[in-house]
């Protein structure tokens, strides 16, 4: 079972937070990106086949709403299927 039950609303909240951070980043210290579009089931299956094991359920649940997020937290990226 995934720790987060409603990724859609959690991602929406984080987008709002990221927009506020962008507004206040007057010196443009950080890159600001929105999440990638949702991963397709085929992309997730392809990664799992390539790795030889199933991805964690909470991670695949996230991928179904966002296929990664560059600079999610300053210089920290949340990997999508393309990074595998």
Coordinates of C-alpha atoms in Angstrom, one line a residue:
X1 CA 0.0 0.0 0.0
X2 CA 1.3 3.4 -0.9
X3 CA 2.0 5.9 1.9
X4 CA 0.3 8.6 -0.2
X5 CA -3.2 7.7 -1.2
X6 CA -4.0 10.7 -3.5
X7 CA -0.9 11.7 -5.6
X8 CA -3.0 14.0 -7.7
X9 CA -3.9 16.3 -4.9
X10 CA -0.4 16.1 -3.3
X11 CA 1.2 17.1 -6.6
X12 CA -1.3 19.9 -7.0
X13 CA -0.3 21.2 -3.5
X14 CA 3.4 21.0 -4.4
X15 CA 2.9 22.9 -7.6
X16 CA 1.3 25.7 -5.6
X17 CA 4.2 25.6 -3.2
X18 CA 6.7 25.7 -6.1
X19 CA 4.9 28.7 -7.6
X20 CA 5.2 30.6 -4.3
X21 CA 8.9 29.7 -4.1
X22 CA 9.4 31.0 -7.7
X23 CA 7.6 34.2 -6.9
X24 CA 10.0 34.8 -4.0
X25 CA 13.2 33.7 -5.7
X26 CA 14.0 37.3 -6.7
X27 CA 17.6 36.6 -7.3
X28 CA 16.8 33.5 -9.5
X29 CA 18.9 31.2 -7.3
X30 CA 17.1 28.0 -8.3
X31 CA 15.8 26.3 -11.4
X32 CA 12.0 25.9 -11.3
X33 CA 10.2 23.1 -13.1
X34 CA 6.8 21.6 -13.1
X35 CA 6.3 17.8 -12.9
X36 CA 6.5 15.7 -16.1
X37 CA 3.3 14.2 -17.5
X38 CA 2.2 10.9 -16.2
X39 CA 4.1 7.7 -17.2
X40 CA 2.2 5.2 -19.4
X41 CA 1.8 1.7 -18.1
X42 CA 4.0 0.5 -20.9
X43 CA 6.8 2.8 -19.8
X44 CA 6.6 1.5 -16.2
X45 CA 6.5 -2.1 -17.4
X46 CA 9.5 -1.5 -19.7
X47 CA 11.6 -0.2 -16.8
X48 CA 10.6 -3.1 -14.6
X49 CA 11.5 -5.6 -17.4
X50 CA 14.9 -3.7 -17.9
X51 CA 15.6 -3.9 -14.2
X52 CA 14.4 -7.4 -13.7
X53 CA 12.1 -6.6 -10.8
X54 CA 8.9 -4.8 -9.9
X55 CA 9.3 -1.2 -8.7
X56 CA 7.9 -0.3 -5.3
X57 CA 4.2 0.3 -5.4
X58 CA 4.3 3.8 -4.0
X59 CA 6.8 4.8 -6.7
X60 CA 4.7 3.4 -9.5
X61 CA 1.7 5.1 -8.0
X62 CA 3.6 8.4 -8.2
X63 CA 4.8 7.7 -11.8
X64 CA 1.2 7.3 -12.9
X65 CA 0.7 11.0 -12.1
X66 CA 4.2 12.4 -12.8
X67 CA 6.9 10.7 -14.8
X68 CA 9.6 12.5 -12.7
X69 CA 10.1 16.1 -11.6
X70 CA 13.3 18.0 -12.3
X71 CA 14.5 20.2 -9.4
X72 CA 11.7 19.1 -7.2
X73 CA 13.6 20.4 -4.2
X74 CA 16.3 22.9 -5.4
X75 CA 18.8 20.5 -7.0
X76 CA 17.0 17.2 -6.1
X77 CA 15.3 15.5 -9.0
X78 CA 12.6 12.9 -8.7
X79 CA 13.4 10.3 -11.3
X80 CA 11.0 9.2 -14.0
X81 CA 11.1 6.2 -16.3
X82 CA 13.5 8.0 -18.7
X83 CA 16.3 8.0 -16.1
X84 CA 16.4 4.2 -16.1

